[in-house]
mmCIF file of C-alpha atoms in Angstrom:
data_model
loop_
_atom_site.group_PDB
_atom_site.id
_atom_site.type_symbol
_atom_site.label_atom_id
_atom_site.label_comp_id
_atom_site.label_asym_id
_atom_site.label_seq_id
_atom_site.Cartn_x
_atom_site.Cartn_y
_atom_site.Cartn_z
ATOM 1 C CA UNK C 521 18.819 -138.543 67.541
ATOM 2 C CA UNK C 522 20.226 -140.174 64.695
ATOM 3 C CA UNK C 523 20.741 -136.243 63.185
ATOM 4 C CA UNK C 524 21.781 -135.416 66.678
ATOM 5 C CA UNK C 525 24.341 -138.597 66.093
ATOM 6 C CA UNK C 526 25.191 -136.679 63.421
ATOM 7 C CA UNK C 527 26.139 -133.254 64.165
ATOM 8 C CA UNK C 528 28.020 -135.148 66.974
ATOM 9 C CA UNK C 529 30.001 -137.091 64.392
ATOM 10 C CA UNK C 530 30.429 -135.019 61.548
ATOM 11 C CA UNK C 531 34.176 -133.696 62.013
ATOM 12 C CA UNK C 532 37.184 -134.292 59.992
ATOM 13 C CA UNK C 533 38.590 -138.187 60.845
ATOM 14 C CA UNK C 534 41.842 -138.329 60.931
ATOM 15 C CA UNK C 535 44.317 -139.970 63.996
ATOM 16 C CA UNK C 536 45.635 -137.041 65.486
ATOM 17 C CA UNK C 537 45.368 -135.198 69.144
ATOM 18 C CA UNK C 538 42.118 -132.723 68.575
ATOM 19 C CA UNK C 539 39.041 -130.435 70.552
ATOM 20 C CA UNK C 540 37.213 -133.543 70.199
ATOM 21 C CA UNK C 541 39.464 -135.738 72.109
ATOM 22 C CA UNK C 542 40.168 -133.242 74.911
ATOM 23 C CA UNK C 543 36.558 -133.200 75.653
ATOM 24 C CA UNK C 544 35.958 -137.056 75.154
ATOM 25 C CA UNK C 545 38.966 -137.674 77.334
ATOM 26 C CA UNK C 546 37.381 -134.830 80.128
ATOM 27 C CA UNK C 547 34.093 -136.793 79.764
ATOM 28 C CA UNK C 548 35.881 -140.053 80.910
ATOM 29 C CA UNK C 549 37.561 -138.661 83.766
ATOM 30 C CA UNK C 550 34.146 -136.954 84.930
ATOM 31 C CA UNK C 551 32.100 -140.184 84.428
ATOM 32 C CA UNK C 552 34.993 -142.901 85.996
ATOM 33 C CA UNK C 553 34.875 -139.852 89.562
ATOM 34 C CA UNK C 554 30.770 -139.501 89.558
ATOM 35 C CA UNK C 555 31.142 -143.546 89.127
ATOM 36 C CA UNK C 556 32.670 -144.200 92.140
ATOM 37 C CA UNK C 557 32.148 -141.221 94.034
ATOM 38 C CA UNK C 558 28.469 -142.099 93.929
ATOM 39 C CA UNK C 559 29.958 -146.084 95.145
ATOM 40 C CA UNK C 560 32.055 -144.600 98.044
ATOM 41 C CA UNK C 561 28.628 -142.095 99.430
ATOM 42 C CA UNK C 562 26.371 -145.602 98.917
ATOM 43 C CA UNK C 563 28.848 -148.157 100.663
ATOM 44 C CA UNK C 564 29.180 -145.433 103.831
ATOM 45 C CA UNK C 565 25.373 -145.040 104.247
ATOM 46 C CA UNK C 566 25.504 -149.283 104.614
ATOM 47 C CA UNK C 567 26.088 -151.090 108.037
ATOM 48 C CA UNK C 568 27.783 -153.964 108.924
ATOM 49 C CA UNK C 569 24.687 -155.818 109.192
ATOM 50 C CA UNK C 570 23.153 -154.742 105.357
ATOM 51 C CA UNK C 571 24.247 -156.885 102.613
ATOM 52 C CA UNK C 572 25.141 -154.423 99.630
ATOM 53 C CA UNK C 573 22.949 -154.375 96.613
ATOM 54 C CA UNK C 574 22.266 -152.727 94.000
ATOM 55 C CA UNK C 575 24.882 -150.359 92.876
ATOM 56 C CA UNK C 576 27.029 -151.169 95.593
ATOM 57 C CA UNK C 577 27.288 -154.710 94.496
ATOM 58 C CA UNK C 578 27.419 -154.230 91.255
ATOM 59 C CA UNK C 579 30.990 -152.575 91.880
ATOM 60 C CA UNK C 580 31.792 -154.643 94.693
ATOM 61 C CA UNK C 581 31.586 -157.555 92.316
ATOM 62 C CA UNK C 582 33.520 -155.826 89.068
ATOM 63 C CA UNK C 583 36.459 -154.566 91.634
ATOM 64 C CA UNK C 584 36.688 -157.953 92.628
ATOM 65 C CA UNK C 585 36.379 -160.030 89.234
ATOM 66 C CA UNK C 586 39.531 -157.438 88.904
ATOM 67 C CA UNK C 587 41.394 -157.911 91.715
ATOM 68 C CA UNK C 588 41.118 -161.805 91.015
ATOM 69 C CA UNK C 589 42.543 -161.917 87.967
ATOM 70 C CA UNK C 590 45.329 -159.248 89.117
ATOM 71 C CA UNK C 591 46.200 -161.767 91.748
ATOM 72 C CA UNK C 592 45.987 -164.786 89.483
ATOM 73 C CA UNK C 593 48.481 -163.419 86.825
ATOM 74 C CA UNK C 594 50.938 -161.531 89.200
ATOM 75 C CA UNK C 595 50.101 -163.403 91.986
ATOM 76 C CA UNK C 596 48.811 -163.086 96.040
ATOM 77 C CA UNK C 597 51.667 -160.068 96.258
ATOM 78 C CA UNK C 598 50.230 -157.944 93.356
ATOM 79 C CA UNK C 599 47.090 -156.966 94.844
ATOM 80 C CA UNK C 600 48.506 -153.597 95.827
ATOM 81 C CA UNK C 601 48.335 -152.390 91.795
ATOM 82 C CA UNK C 602 44.684 -153.652 91.697
ATOM 83 C CA UNK C 603 43.881 -149.924 91.737
ATOM 84 C CA UNK C 604 45.787 -149.033 88.648
ATOM 85 C CA UNK C 605 44.500 -151.712 86.998
ATOM 86 C CA UNK C 606 41.064 -151.041 87.616
ATOM 87 C CA UNK C 607 40.951 -147.134 86.788
ATOM 88 C CA UNK C 608 42.922 -148.517 83.626
ATOM 89 C CA UNK C 609 39.720 -151.503 82.743
ATOM 90 C CA UNK C 610 37.275 -148.325 83.096
ATOM 91 C CA UNK C 611 38.955 -145.238 82.208
ATOM 92 C CA UNK C 612 38.823 -148.028 78.592
ATOM 93 C CA UNK C 613 35.233 -149.496 79.195
ATOM 94 C CA UNK C 614 34.197 -145.762 79.475
ATOM 95 C CA UNK C 615 36.452 -143.982 76.201
ATOM 96 C CA UNK C 616 35.703 -146.975 74.279
ATOM 97 C CA UNK C 617 32.268 -146.633 74.330
ATOM 98 C CA UNK C 618 31.387 -143.196 74.340
ATOM 99 C CA UNK C 619 30.828 -143.871 70.497
ATOM 100 C CA UNK C 620 27.579 -145.316 71.366
ATOM 101 C CA UNK C 621 26.684 -141.553 72.426
ATOM 102 C CA UNK C 622 27.873 -140.089 69.276
ATOM 103 C CA UNK C 623 30.804 -138.688 70.956
ATOM 104 C CA UNK C 624 34.351 -138.885 69.450
ATOM 105 C CA UNK C 625 35.874 -142.249 71.307
ATOM 106 C CA UNK C 626 38.905 -141.000 72.957
ATOM 107 C CA UNK C 627 40.725 -144.422 71.705
ATOM 108 C CA UNK C 628 39.987 -143.937 68.315
ATOM 109 C CA UNK C 629 42.831 -141.631 68.465
ATOM 110 C CA UNK C 630 46.049 -143.530 67.800
ATOM 111 C CA UNK C 631 48.296 -140.262 70.794
ATOM 112 C CA UNK C 632 45.944 -142.028 73.290
ATOM 113 C CA UNK C 633 46.683 -145.811 72.499
ATOM 114 C CA UNK C 634 50.024 -144.789 72.432
ATOM 115 C CA UNK C 635 50.223 -142.812 75.610
ATOM 116 C CA UNK C 636 48.282 -145.904 77.029
ATOM 117 C CA UNK C 637 50.715 -147.931 75.939
ATOM 118 C CA UNK C 638 53.603 -146.444 77.066
ATOM 119 C CA UNK C 639 52.319 -146.291 80.918
ATOM 120 C CA UNK C 640 52.062 -149.793 80.581
ATOM 121 C CA UNK C 641 55.735 -150.061 79.294
ATOM 122 C CA UNK C 642 57.094 -148.261 81.671
ATOM 123 C CA UNK C 643 55.353 -150.490 83.863
ATOM 124 C CA UNK C 644 56.874 -153.705 82.441
ATOM 125 C CA UNK C 645 60.320 -151.551 83.011
ATOM 126 C CA UNK C 646 59.783 -151.320 86.495
ATOM 127 C CA UNK C 647 58.806 -154.531 87.139
ATOM 128 C CA UNK C 648 61.759 -156.094 85.796
ATOM 129 C CA UNK C 649 64.352 -154.214 88.047
ATOM 130 C CA UNK C 650 62.013 -154.381 90.798
ATOM 131 C CA UNK C 651 61.967 -158.703 90.451
ATOM 132 C CA UNK C 652 65.607 -158.774 88.416
ATOM 133 C CA UNK C 653 67.769 -156.148 89.858
ATOM 134 C CA UNK C 654 70.616 -154.875 87.487
ATOM 135 C CA UNK C 655 70.557 -158.768 85.960
ATOM 136 C CA UNK C 656 67.202 -157.483 84.290
ATOM 137 C CA UNK C 657 69.563 -154.876 81.863
ATOM 138 C CA UNK C 658 71.324 -157.733 80.486
ATOM 139 C CA UNK C 659 68.347 -158.233 78.428
ATOM 140 C CA UNK C 660 69.244 -155.474 76.496
ATOM 141 C CA UNK C 661 73.150 -156.494 75.979
ATOM 142 C CA UNK C 662 75.093 -159.403 73.905
ATOM 143 C CA UNK C 663 75.941 -161.762 76.189
ATOM 144 C CA UNK C 664 79.069 -164.162 77.298
ATOM 145 C CA UNK C 665 79.655 -167.055 79.512
ATOM 146 C CA UNK C 666 82.488 -167.434 81.878
ATOM 147 C CA UNK C 667 82.789 -169.773 84.266
ATOM 148 C CA UNK C 668 78.777 -170.282 84.054
ATOM 149 C CA UNK C 669 78.792 -166.188 84.933
ATOM 150 C CA UNK C 670 77.043 -164.142 82.315
ATOM 151 C CA UNK C 671 78.702 -160.775 81.452
ATOM 152 C CA UNK C 672 77.483 -158.042 79.092
ATOM 153 C CA UNK C 673 79.497 -157.637 76.247
ATOM 154 C CA UNK C 674 77.555 -154.423 74.303
ATOM 155 C CA UNK C 675 74.353 -153.001 73.718
ATOM 156 C CA UNK C 676 71.648 -155.458 71.491
ATOM 157 C CA UNK C 677 69.738 -153.921 69.555
ATOM 158 C CA UNK C 678 67.138 -156.422 68.680
ATOM 159 C CA UNK C 679 66.281 -157.015 72.290
ATOM 160 C CA UNK C 680 65.731 -153.616 72.735
ATOM 161 C CA UNK C 681 63.359 -153.292 69.316
ATOM 162 C CA UNK C 682 61.984 -156.640 71.090
ATOM 163 C CA UNK C 683 60.904 -155.018 74.272
ATOM 164 C CA UNK C 684 59.827 -151.353 73.005
ATOM 165 C CA UNK C 685 57.589 -153.723 69.558
ATOM 166 C CA UNK C 686 54.781 -153.645 72.503
ATOM 167 C CA UNK C 687 54.213 -150.141 72.747
ATOM 168 C CA UNK C 688 53.080 -149.758 68.982
ATOM 169 C CA UNK C 689 51.556 -153.197 68.943
ATOM 170 C CA UNK C 690 48.865 -152.180 72.000
ATOM 171 C CA UNK C 691 49.014 -148.858 70.644
ATOM 172 C CA UNK C 692 47.783 -150.135 66.893
ATOM 173 C CA UNK C 693 45.383 -153.021 68.514
ATOM 174 C CA UNK C 694 43.129 -150.854 70.277
ATOM 175 C CA UNK C 695 43.699 -147.860 68.146
ATOM 176 C CA UNK C 696 42.706 -149.781 65.197
ATOM 177 C CA UNK C 697 39.775 -151.735 66.023
ATOM 178 C CA UNK C 698 38.120 -148.761 67.812
ATOM 179 C CA UNK C 699 38.502 -146.871 65.033
ATOM 180 C CA UNK C 700 37.603 -148.917 62.826
ATOM 181 C CA UNK C 701 34.351 -149.314 64.855
ATOM 182 C CA UNK C 702 33.334 -145.582 64.621
ATOM 183 C CA UNK C 703 34.180 -145.678 61.197
ATOM 184 C CA UNK C 704 32.132 -148.310 60.212
ATOM 185 C CA UNK C 705 29.352 -146.851 62.379
ATOM 186 C CA UNK C 706 29.600 -143.195 60.949
ATOM 187 C CA UNK C 707 29.225 -144.286 57.047
ATOM 188 C CA UNK C 708 26.354 -147.318 58.445
ATOM 189 C CA UNK C 709 24.762 -144.042 59.444
ATOM 190 C CA UNK C 710 25.552 -141.959 56.947
ATOM 191 C CA UNK C 711 23.746 -144.094 54.079
ATOM 192 C CA UNK C 712 20.864 -144.272 56.650
ATOM 193 C CA UNK C 713 20.477 -140.542 56.562
ATOM 194 C CA UNK C 714 21.910 -140.638 52.732
ATOM 195 C CA UNK C 715 18.464 -143.286 52.188
ATOM 196 C CA UNK C 716 16.364 -140.920 54.044
ATOM 197 C CA UNK C 717 17.603 -137.675 52.603
ATOM 198 C CA UNK C 718 15.947 -139.319 48.564
ATOM 199 C CA UNK C 719 12.993 -140.464 50.767
ATOM 200 C CA UNK C 720 9.888 -137.636 50.825
ATOM 201 C CA UNK C 721 8.186 -136.745 54.079
ATOM 202 C CA UNK C 722 10.060 -140.255 55.485
ATOM 203 C CA UNK C 723 13.555 -138.152 55.055
ATOM 204 C CA UNK C 724 12.375 -135.460 57.603
ATOM 205 C CA UNK C 725 12.210 -137.957 60.834
ATOM 206 C CA UNK C 726 14.535 -140.688 59.395
ATOM 207 C CA UNK C 727 13.081 -143.515 61.956
ATOM 208 C CA UNK C 728 13.988 -146.087 59.793
ATOM 209 C CA UNK C 729 17.699 -145.219 60.133
ATOM 210 C CA UNK C 730 17.070 -144.362 63.735
ATOM 211 C CA UNK C 731 16.370 -147.710 64.690
ATOM 212 C CA UNK C 732 18.023 -149.951 61.944
ATOM 213 C CA UNK C 733 21.805 -147.892 63.491
ATOM 214 C CA UNK C 734 21.061 -149.205 66.266
ATOM 215 C CA UNK C 735 22.496 -153.194 66.026
ATOM 216 C CA UNK C 736 25.750 -151.838 64.500
ATOM 217 C CA UNK C 737 26.035 -148.794 67.090
ATOM 218 C CA UNK C 738 25.482 -151.960 69.989
ATOM 219 C CA UNK C 739 27.716 -153.791 68.574
ATOM 220 C CA UNK C 740 31.459 -151.929 67.598
ATOM 221 C CA UNK C 741 30.945 -149.432 69.815
ATOM 222 C CA UNK C 742 29.669 -151.279 73.079
ATOM 223 C CA UNK C 743 30.233 -154.797 72.924
ATOM 224 C CA UNK C 744 33.770 -154.413 70.867
ATOM 225 C CA UNK C 745 34.172 -151.232 73.551
ATOM 226 C CA UNK C 746 34.281 -154.086 76.217
ATOM 227 C CA UNK C 747 36.188 -156.889 74.422
ATOM 228 C CA UNK C 748 39.079 -154.208 73.445
ATOM 229 C CA UNK C 749 39.392 -152.884 77.184
ATOM 230 C CA UNK C 750 39.231 -156.644 78.788
ATOM 231 C CA UNK C 751 42.365 -157.820 76.070
ATOM 232 C CA UNK C 752 44.587 -155.009 76.585
ATOM 233 C CA UNK C 753 43.809 -156.017 80.320
ATOM 234 C CA UNK C 754 44.890 -159.117 79.795
ATOM 235 C CA UNK C 755 48.312 -157.930 77.554
ATOM 236 C CA UNK C 756 48.948 -155.463 79.996
ATOM 237 C CA UNK C 757 48.757 -158.021 82.852
ATOM 238 C CA UNK C 758 50.697 -160.248 80.879
ATOM 239 C CA UNK C 759 53.512 -158.502 79.915
ATOM 240 C CA UNK C 760 54.054 -156.724 83.291
ATOM 241 C CA UNK C 761 54.690 -161.534 84.625
ATOM 242 C CA UNK C 762 56.820 -162.231 82.070
ATOM 243 C CA UNK C 763 59.250 -159.079 82.778
ATOM 244 C CA UNK C 764 59.221 -160.594 86.506
ATOM 245 C CA UNK C 765 60.442 -164.072 85.110
ATOM 246 C CA UNK C 766 61.984 -163.250 81.705
ATOM 247 C CA UNK C 767 66.413 -163.080 82.501
#
């Protein structure tokens, strides 16, 4: 089992988009499609008098939890954006945790995390313009006050940098944590393989390495993957909220 994982992960370590990333992204979308397809098929079979259980109950709790989080931070009127954030965190959870299957995680590449952060940035601009109208543009200019009214004078480069910095901070935070976890797991796995290769007979099976690697794999790929997905979601919601109120 562990040898198979080595083969799947035995690829050059880089931050560029590659075939492995394309396979990982495609696999994430396929898994999401299958999960929600099963949910919709199961929920259609339920009658009005039948209480949801098992798979359906889990998904309803999952969806309701995210919905409550979105409405708590953005307000009740923002309930319609809940599907976007459900998809976002579902994508992140699956993408971050693919490493536990020995597959190169898409979010361990800066191209993917930068794209996700850029989408959130576009969302912040849309929120700012929607809730602050044209006055939102004053956030990017140097303004002067004349008779209790504010007038833009020129573009403020520092404000532009301040507004765009979250793209880099969010993308590098997610990429750094996921990539570091993947790299540590890979090094630990190679270490166990090296030790096993120096041991007669046992090296052919590497049973100890396979068992000892499980807690490391679970922590770095599962626990950290779930944690980073949740952190990314919270930061995204907070940025959207700030752009609705900051003038």
